[in-house]
Amino acid sequence: MDTQNDILVRDWNADFIKKMQNRILVSHYKYGWMKNTYPELAQAVKEIEPRLKKYLETGNTEWLIDVANFAMIEFMYPSISGAAFRGTDSDESPGLTSGISYKELVDSMKGGY
């Protein structure tokens, strides 16, 4: 069985998180404290799509870090009334909408194809 460390070594990227942190620090000096901006003056959730579009147009992964940071800001300072974290089960998830996971593929082949 895979350990938590095995999983995180292969499927986690600490450099991505460090880059998120660095950009938050730079943004603080440019824009000030987040709580003074979000959600009253700006809505972080509305900043995600334009940056995802920039990533799709350019392939520059820096835009993905911006997407993650704006998702985090929305999590911290939600612009949607009543927003709250609620853990969900797989049956509520849209799942992979662009294909199939390797594990699902292997499991389906075991089923007798």
CSV table of N, CA and C in Angstrom, one decimal:
chain,number,residue,atom,x,y,z
A,1,MET,N,0.8,-1.2,0.0
A,1,MET,CA,0.0,0.0,0.0
A,1,MET,C,0.9,1.3,0.0
A,2,ASP,N,0.5,2.2,-0.7
A,2,ASP,CA,1.2,3.5,-0.8
A,2,ASP,C,1.1,4.3,0.5
A,3,THR,N,2.2,4.8,1.0
A,3,THR,CA,2.2,5.6,2.2
A,3,THR,C,1.8,7.1,1.8
A,4,GLN,N,1.5,7.9,2.8
A,4,GLN,CA,1.2,9.3,2.5
A,4,GLN,C,2.4,9.9,1.8
A,5,ASN,N,3.6,9.6,2.3
A,5,ASN,CA,4.8,10.2,1.8
A,5,ASN,C,5.0,9.8,0.3
A,6,ASP,N,4.8,8.5,0.0
A,6,ASP,CA,4.9,8.0,-1.4
A,6,ASP,C,4.0,8.8,-2.3
A,7,ILE,N,2.8,9.1,-1.8
A,7,ILE,CA,1.8,9.8,-2.6
A,7,ILE,C,2.2,11.2,-2.8
A,8,LEU,N,2.6,11.9,-1.8
A,8,LEU,CA,3.0,13.3,-1.9
A,8,LEU,C,4.3,13.5,-2.7
A,9,VAL,N,5.2,12.6,-2.6
A,9,VAL,CA,6.4,12.7,-3.4
A,9,VAL,C,6.1,12.7,-4.9
A,10,ARG,N,5.2,11.9,-5.3
A,10,ARG,CA,4.8,11.7,-6.7
A,10,ARG,C,3.7,12.7,-7.1
A,11,ASP,N,2.8,13.0,-6.3
A,11,ASP,CA,1.6,13.7,-6.7
A,11,ASP,C,1.3,15.0,-6.0
A,12,TRP,N,2.4,15.7,-5.5
A,12,TRP,CA,2.3,17.0,-4.9
A,12,TRP,C,3.5,17.8,-5.4
A,13,ASN,N,3.3,19.1,-5.5
A,13,ASN,CA,4.4,19.9,-6.0
A,13,ASN,C,4.6,21.1,-5.0
A,14,ALA,N,5.6,21.0,-4.1
A,14,ALA,CA,5.9,22.0,-3.2
A,14,ALA,C,6.4,23.3,-3.9
A,15,ASP,N,7.1,23.2,-5.0
A,15,ASP,CA,7.5,24.4,-5.7
A,15,ASP,C,6.3,25.2,-6.2
A,16,PHE,N,5.2,24.6,-6.6
A,16,PHE,CA,4.0,25.3,-7.0
A,16,PHE,C,3.5,26.1,-5.8
A,17,ILE,N,3.5,25.5,-4.6
A,17,ILE,CA,3.0,26.2,-3.4
A,17,ILE,C,3.9,27.3,-3.0
A,18,LYS,N,5.2,27.1,-3.1
A,18,LYS,CA,6.2,28.2,-2.9
A,18,LYS,C,6.0,29.3,-3.8
A,19,LYS,N,5.7,29.1,-5.1
A,19,LYS,CA,5.5,30.1,-6.1
A,19,LYS,C,4.2,30.9,-5.7
A,20,MET,N,3.2,30.1,-5.2
A,20,MET,CA,1.9,30.8,-4.8
A,20,MET,C,2.2,31.8,-3.7
A,21,GLN,N,3.0,31.3,-2.7
A,21,GLN,CA,3.4,32.1,-1.5
A,21,GLN,C,4.1,33.4,-2.0
A,22,ASN,N,5.1,33.2,-2.9
A,22,ASN,CA,5.9,34.3,-3.3
A,22,ASN,C,5.0,35.4,-4.0
A,23,ARG,N,4.1,34.9,-4.8
A,23,ARG,CA,3.2,35.9,-5.5
A,23,ARG,C,2.2,36.6,-4.5
A,24,ILE,N,1.8,35.9,-3.5
A,24,ILE,CA,1.0,36.5,-2.5
A,24,ILE,C,1.8,37.6,-1.8
A,25,LEU,N,3.0,37.3,-1.5
A,25,LEU,CA,3.9,38.3,-0.8
A,25,LEU,C,4.1,39.6,-1.7
A,26,VAL,N,4.4,39.4,-2.9
A,26,VAL,CA,4.6,40.5,-3.9
A,26,VAL,C,3.2,41.3,-4.0
A,27,SER,N,2.1,40.5,-4.1
A,27,SER,CA,0.8,41.2,-4.3
A,27,SER,C,0.5,42.0,-3.0
A,28,HIS,N,0.9,41.6,-1.9
A,28,HIS,CA,0.6,42.3,-0.7
A,28,HIS,C,1.2,43.7,-0.8
A,29,TYR,N,2.4,43.8,-1.2
A,29,TYR,CA,3.1,45.1,-1.3
A,29,TYR,C,2.5,46.0,-2.5
A,30,LYS,N,1.9,45.3,-3.5
A,30,LYS,CA,1.3,46.0,-4.6
A,30,LYS,C,-0.2,46.5,-4.2
A,31,TYR,N,-0.9,45.6,-3.5
A,31,TYR,CA,-2.3,45.8,-3.3
A,31,TYR,C,-2.8,46.0,-1.9
A,32,GLY,N,-2.0,45.6,-0.9
A,32,GLY,CA,-2.4,45.7,0.5
A,32,GLY,C,-3.0,44.4,1.0
A,33,TRP,N,-3.6,44.5,2.2
A,33,TRP,CA,-4.2,43.3,2.8
A,33,TRP,C,-5.4,42.8,2.0
A,34,MET,N,-5.5,41.6,1.8
A,34,MET,CA,-6.6,41.0,1.0
A,34,MET,C,-7.9,41.3,1.6
A,35,LYS,N,-8.0,41.2,3.0
A,35,LYS,CA,-9.3,41.5,3.6
A,35,LYS,C,-9.9,42.9,3.4
A,36,ASN,N,-9.0,43.8,3.0
A,36,ASN,CA,-9.5,45.1,2.7
A,36,ASN,C,-10.0,45.3,1.2
A,37,THR,N,-9.8,44.3,0.4
A,37,THR,CA,-10.2,44.3,-1.0
A,37,THR,C,-11.3,43.3,-1.2
A,38,TYR,N,-11.2,42.1,-0.7
A,38,TYR,CA,-12.1,41.0,-1.0
A,38,TYR,C,-13.1,40.8,0.1
A,39,PRO,N,-14.4,40.5,-0.2
A,39,PRO,CA,-15.0,40.5,-1.5
A,39,PRO,C,-15.7,41.9,-1.9
A,40,GLU,N,-15.6,42.9,-1.0
A,40,GLU,CA,-16.3,44.1,-1.2
A,40,GLU,C,-15.9,44.9,-2.5
A,41,LEU,N,-14.6,45.0,-2.7
A,41,LEU,CA,-14.1,45.8,-3.8
A,41,LEU,C,-13.8,45.0,-5.0
A,42,ALA,N,-13.5,43.8,-4.9
A,42,ALA,CA,-13.2,42.9,-6.0
A,42,ALA,C,-13.6,41.4,-5.6
A,43,GLN,N,-14.0,40.6,-6.6
A,43,GLN,CA,-14.4,39.2,-6.3
A,43,GLN,C,-13.3,38.3,-7.0
A,44,ALA,N,-12.6,37.6,-6.1
A,44,ALA,CA,-11.5,36.7,-6.6
A,44,ALA,C,-12.0,35.7,-7.6
A,45,VAL,N,-13.2,35.2,-7.4
A,45,VAL,CA,-13.7,34.1,-8.3
A,45,VAL,C,-13.8,34.6,-9.7
A,46,LYS,N,-14.1,35.9,-9.9
A,46,LYS,CA,-14.2,36.5,-11.2
A,46,LYS,C,-12.8,36.7,-11.9
A,47,GLU,N,-11.7,36.5,-11.2
A,47,GLU,CA,-10.4,36.6,-11.7
A,47,GLU,C,-9.8,35.3,-12.2
A,48,ILE,N,-10.5,34.2,-11.9
A,48,ILE,CA,-10.0,32.9,-12.3
A,48,ILE,C,-10.0,32.6,-13.8
A,49,GLU,N,-11.2,32.8,-14.3
A,49,GLU,CA,-11.4,32.5,-15.8
A,49,GLU,C,-10.5,33.3,-16.7
A,50,PRO,N,-10.3,34.6,-16.5
A,50,PRO,CA,-9.4,35.3,-17.4
A,50,PRO,C,-7.9,34.7,-17.4
A,51,ARG,N,-7.5,34.3,-16.2
A,51,ARG,CA,-6.2,33.8,-16.1
A,51,ARG,C,-6.1,32.4,-16.6
A,52,LEU,N,-7.1,31.6,-16.5
A,52,LEU,CA,-7.1,30.3,-17.1
A,52,LEU,C,-7.1,30.4,-18.6
A,53,LYS,N,-7.8,31.4,-19.1
A,53,LYS,CA,-7.8,31.7,-20.6
A,53,LYS,C,-6.3,32.0,-21.0
A,54,LYS,N,-5.7,32.9,-20.2
A,54,LYS,CA,-4.3,33.3,-20.6
A,54,LYS,C,-3.4,32.0,-20.6
A,55,TYR,N,-3.6,31.1,-19.7
A,55,TYR,CA,-2.8,29.9,-19.7
A,55,TYR,C,-3.0,29.1,-20.9
A,56,LEU,N,-4.3,28.9,-21.3
A,56,LEU,CA,-4.6,28.1,-22.5
A,56,LEU,C,-4.1,28.8,-23.7
A,57,GLU,N,-4.0,30.1,-23.8
A,57,GLU,CA,-3.5,30.8,-24.9
A,57,GLU,C,-2.0,30.8,-25.0
A,58,THR,N,-1.3,30.8,-23.9
A,58,THR,CA,0.1,31.0,-23.9
A,58,THR,C,0.9,29.8,-23.4
A,59,GLY,N,0.3,28.9,-22.6
A,59,GLY,CA,1.1,27.8,-22.0
A,59,GLY,C,1.9,28.2,-20.9
A,60,ASN,N,1.9,29.5,-20.5
A,60,ASN,CA,2.7,29.9,-19.3
A,60,ASN,C,2.0,29.5,-18.0
A,61,THR,N,2.7,28.6,-17.3
A,61,THR,CA,2.1,28.0,-16.1
A,61,THR,C,2.0,29.0,-14.9
A,62,GLU,N,2.7,30.1,-15.1
A,62,GLU,CA,2.5,31.2,-14.1
A,62,GLU,C,1.0,31.5,-13.9
A,63,TRP,N,0.3,31.5,-15.0
A,63,TRP,CA,-1.2,31.8,-14.9
A,63,TRP,C,-1.9,30.8,-14.0
A,64,LEU,N,-1.4,29.5,-14.0
A,64,LEU,CA,-2.1,28.5,-13.1
A,64,LEU,C,-1.8,28.8,-11.7
A,65,ILE,N,-0.7,29.4,-11.3
A,65,ILE,CA,-0.4,29.8,-10.0
A,65,ILE,C,-1.4,31.0,-9.6
A,66,ASP,N,-1.6,31.9,-10.5
A,66,ASP,CA,-2.6,32.9,-10.3
A,66,ASP,C,-4.0,32.3,-10.0
A,67,VAL,N,-4.4,31.4,-10.9
A,67,VAL,CA,-5.7,30.7,-10.7
A,67,VAL,C,-5.8,30.1,-9.3
A,68,ALA,N,-4.7,29.4,-8.9
A,68,ALA,CA,-4.8,28.8,-7.6
A,68,ALA,C,-4.9,29.9,-6.5
A,69,ASN,N,-4.1,30.9,-6.6
A,69,ASN,CA,-4.2,32.0,-5.6
A,69,ASN,C,-5.5,32.7,-5.5
A,70,PHE,N,-6.1,32.9,-6.7
A,70,PHE,CA,-7.5,33.5,-6.6
A,70,PHE,C,-8.5,32.5,-6.1
A,71,ALA,N,-8.3,31.2,-6.3
A,71,ALA,CA,-9.2,30.2,-5.7
A,71,ALA,C,-9.1,30.3,-4.2
A,72,MET,N,-7.8,30.4,-3.7
A,72,MET,CA,-7.6,30.4,-2.3
A,72,MET,C,-8.2,31.7,-1.7
A,73,ILE,N,-8.0,32.8,-2.4
A,73,ILE,CA,-8.6,34.1,-1.9
A,73,ILE,C,-10.1,34.0,-1.8
A,74,GLU,N,-10.7,33.4,-2.8
A,74,GLU,CA,-12.2,33.2,-2.8
A,74,GLU,C,-12.6,32.3,-1.6
A,75,PHE,N,-11.8,31.3,-1.4
A,75,PHE,CA,-12.0,30.4,-0.2
A,75,PHE,C,-12.0,31.1,1.1
A,76,MET,N,-11.0,32.1,1.2
A,76,MET,CA,-10.8,32.8,2.4
A,76,MET,C,-11.9,34.0,2.6
A,77,TYR,N,-12.2,34.6,1.4
A,77,TYR,CA,-13.1,35.7,1.4
A,77,TYR,C,-14.1,35.6,0.3
A,78,PRO,N,-15.1,34.6,0.6
A,78,PRO,CA,-16.0,34.3,-0.5
A,78,PRO,C,-16.9,35.5,-0.9
A,79,SER,N,-17.2,35.5,-2.2
A,79,SER,CA,-18.1,36.6,-2.7
A,79,SER,C,-19.5,36.0,-2.9
A,80,ILE,N,-19.7,34.7,-2.7
A,80,ILE,CA,-21.0,34.1,-2.9
A,80,ILE,C,-21.6,34.0,-1.5
A,81,SER,N,-22.8,34.6,-1.3
A,81,SER,CA,-23.5,34.5,-0.1
A,81,SER,C,-23.7,33.1,0.4
A,82,GLY,N,-23.4,32.8,1.6
A,82,GLY,CA,-23.6,31.5,2.2
A,82,GLY,C,-22.5,30.5,1.9
A,83,ALA,N,-21.5,30.9,1.2
A,83,ALA,CA,-20.4,30.0,0.8
A,83,ALA,C,-19.8,29.4,2.0
A,84,ALA,N,-19.6,28.1,2.0
A,84,ALA,CA,-18.9,27.4,3.1
A,84,ALA,C,-18.4,26.1,2.6
A,85,PHE,N,-17.4,25.6,3.3
A,85,PHE,CA,-16.8,24.3,2.9
A,85,PHE,C,-17.7,23.2,3.4
A,86,ARG,N,-18.0,22.2,2.5
A,86,ARG,CA,-18.8,21.0,2.9
A,86,ARG,C,-18.2,19.9,2.1
A,87,GLY,N,-17.6,19.0,2.8
A,87,GLY,CA,-17.0,17.8,2.2
A,87,GLY,C,-18.1,17.0,1.4
A,88,THR,N,-17.8,16.5,0.2
A,88,THR,CA,-18.7,15.8,-0.6
A,88,THR,C,-18.2,14.4,-0.9
A,89,ASP,N,-19.1,13.5,-1.3
A,89,ASP,CA,-18.8,12.2,-1.8
A,89,ASP,C,-18.6,12.2,-3.3
A,90,SER,N,-18.0,11.1,-3.8
A,90,SER,CA,-17.8,11.0,-5.2
A,90,SER,C,-19.0,11.2,-6.0
A,91,ASP,N,-20.2,10.8,-5.5
A,91,ASP,CA,-21.4,10.8,-6.3
A,91,ASP,C,-21.8,12.3,-6.6
A,92,GLU,N,-21.3,13.2,-5.9
A,92,GLU,CA,-21.6,14.7,-6.1
A,92,GLU,C,-20.6,15.3,-7.0
A,93,SER,N,-19.4,14.7,-7.2
A,93,SER,CA,-18.3,15.2,-8.0
A,93,SER,C,-18.6,15.1,-9.5
A,94,PRO,N,-18.2,16.1,-10.3
A,94,PRO,CA,-18.3,15.8,-11.7
A,94,PRO,C,-17.3,14.8,-12.2
A,95,GLY,N,-16.3,14.5,-11.4
A,95,GLY,CA,-15.3,13.5,-11.8
A,95,GLY,C,-14.5,14.1,-12.9
A,96,LEU,N,-13.7,13.2,-13.6
A,96,LEU,CA,-12.9,13.7,-14.7
A,96,LEU,C,-13.8,13.8,-15.9
A,97,THR,N,-13.9,15.0,-16.4
A,97,THR,CA,-14.8,15.3,-17.5
A,97,THR,C,-14.1,15.3,-18.9
A,98,SER,N,-12.8,15.1,-18.9
A,98,SER,CA,-12.0,15.2,-20.1
A,98,SER,C,-11.4,13.9,-20.5
A,99,GLY,N,-11.7,12.8,-19.7
A,99,GLY,CA,-11.1,11.5,-20.0
A,99,GLY,C,-11.4,10.6,-18.9
A,100,ILE,N,-10.4,9.6,-18.7
A,100,ILE,CA,-10.5,8.6,-17.7
A,100,ILE,C,-9.2,8.5,-17.0
A,101,SER,N,-9.2,8.2,-15.7
A,101,SER,CA,-8.0,8.1,-14.9
A,101,SER,C,-7.3,6.7,-15.3
A,102,TYR,N,-6.0,6.6,-15.1
A,102,TYR,CA,-5.3,5.4,-15.3
A,102,TYR,C,-5.9,4.3,-14.5
A,103,LYS,N,-6.2,4.5,-13.2
A,103,LYS,CA,-6.7,3.5,-12.3
A,103,LYS,C,-8.1,3.0,-12.9
A,104,GLU,N,-8.9,4.0,-13.3
A,104,GLU,CA,-10.3,3.5,-13.8
A,104,GLU,C,-10.1,2.7,-15.1
A,105,LEU,N,-9.1,3.1,-15.9
A,105,LEU,CA,-8.9,2.3,-17.1
A,105,LEU,C,-8.4,0.9,-16.8
A,106,VAL,N,-7.5,0.7,-15.9
A,106,VAL,CA,-7.0,-0.6,-15.5
A,106,VAL,C,-8.1,-1.4,-14.9
A,107,ASP,N,-8.9,-0.8,-14.0
A,107,ASP,CA,-10.0,-1.5,-13.4
A,107,ASP,C,-11.0,-1.9,-14.4
A,108,SER,N,-11.3,-1.1,-15.4
A,108,SER,CA,-12.3,-1.5,-16.4
A,108,SER,C,-11.8,-2.7,-17.2
A,109,MET,N,-10.5,-2.8,-17.4
A,109,MET,CA,-9.9,-3.9,-18.2
A,109,MET,C,-10.0,-5.2,-17.4
A,110,LYS,N,-9.9,-5.1,-16.1
A,110,LYS,CA,-10.0,-6.3,-15.3
A,110,LYS,C,-11.4,-6.8,-15.3
A,111,GLY,N,-12.4,-6.0,-15.7
A,111,GLY,CA,-13.8,-6.4,-15.7
A,111,GLY,C,-14.1,-7.3,-16.9
A,112,GLY,N,-13.2,-7.7,-17.7
A,112,GLY,CA,-13.5,-8.6,-18.8
A,112,GLY,C,-13.6,-8.1,-20.2
A,113,TYR,N,-12.9,-7.0,-20.5
A,113,TYR,CA,-13.0,-6.5,-21.8
A,113,TYR,C,-12.1,-7.4,-22.8
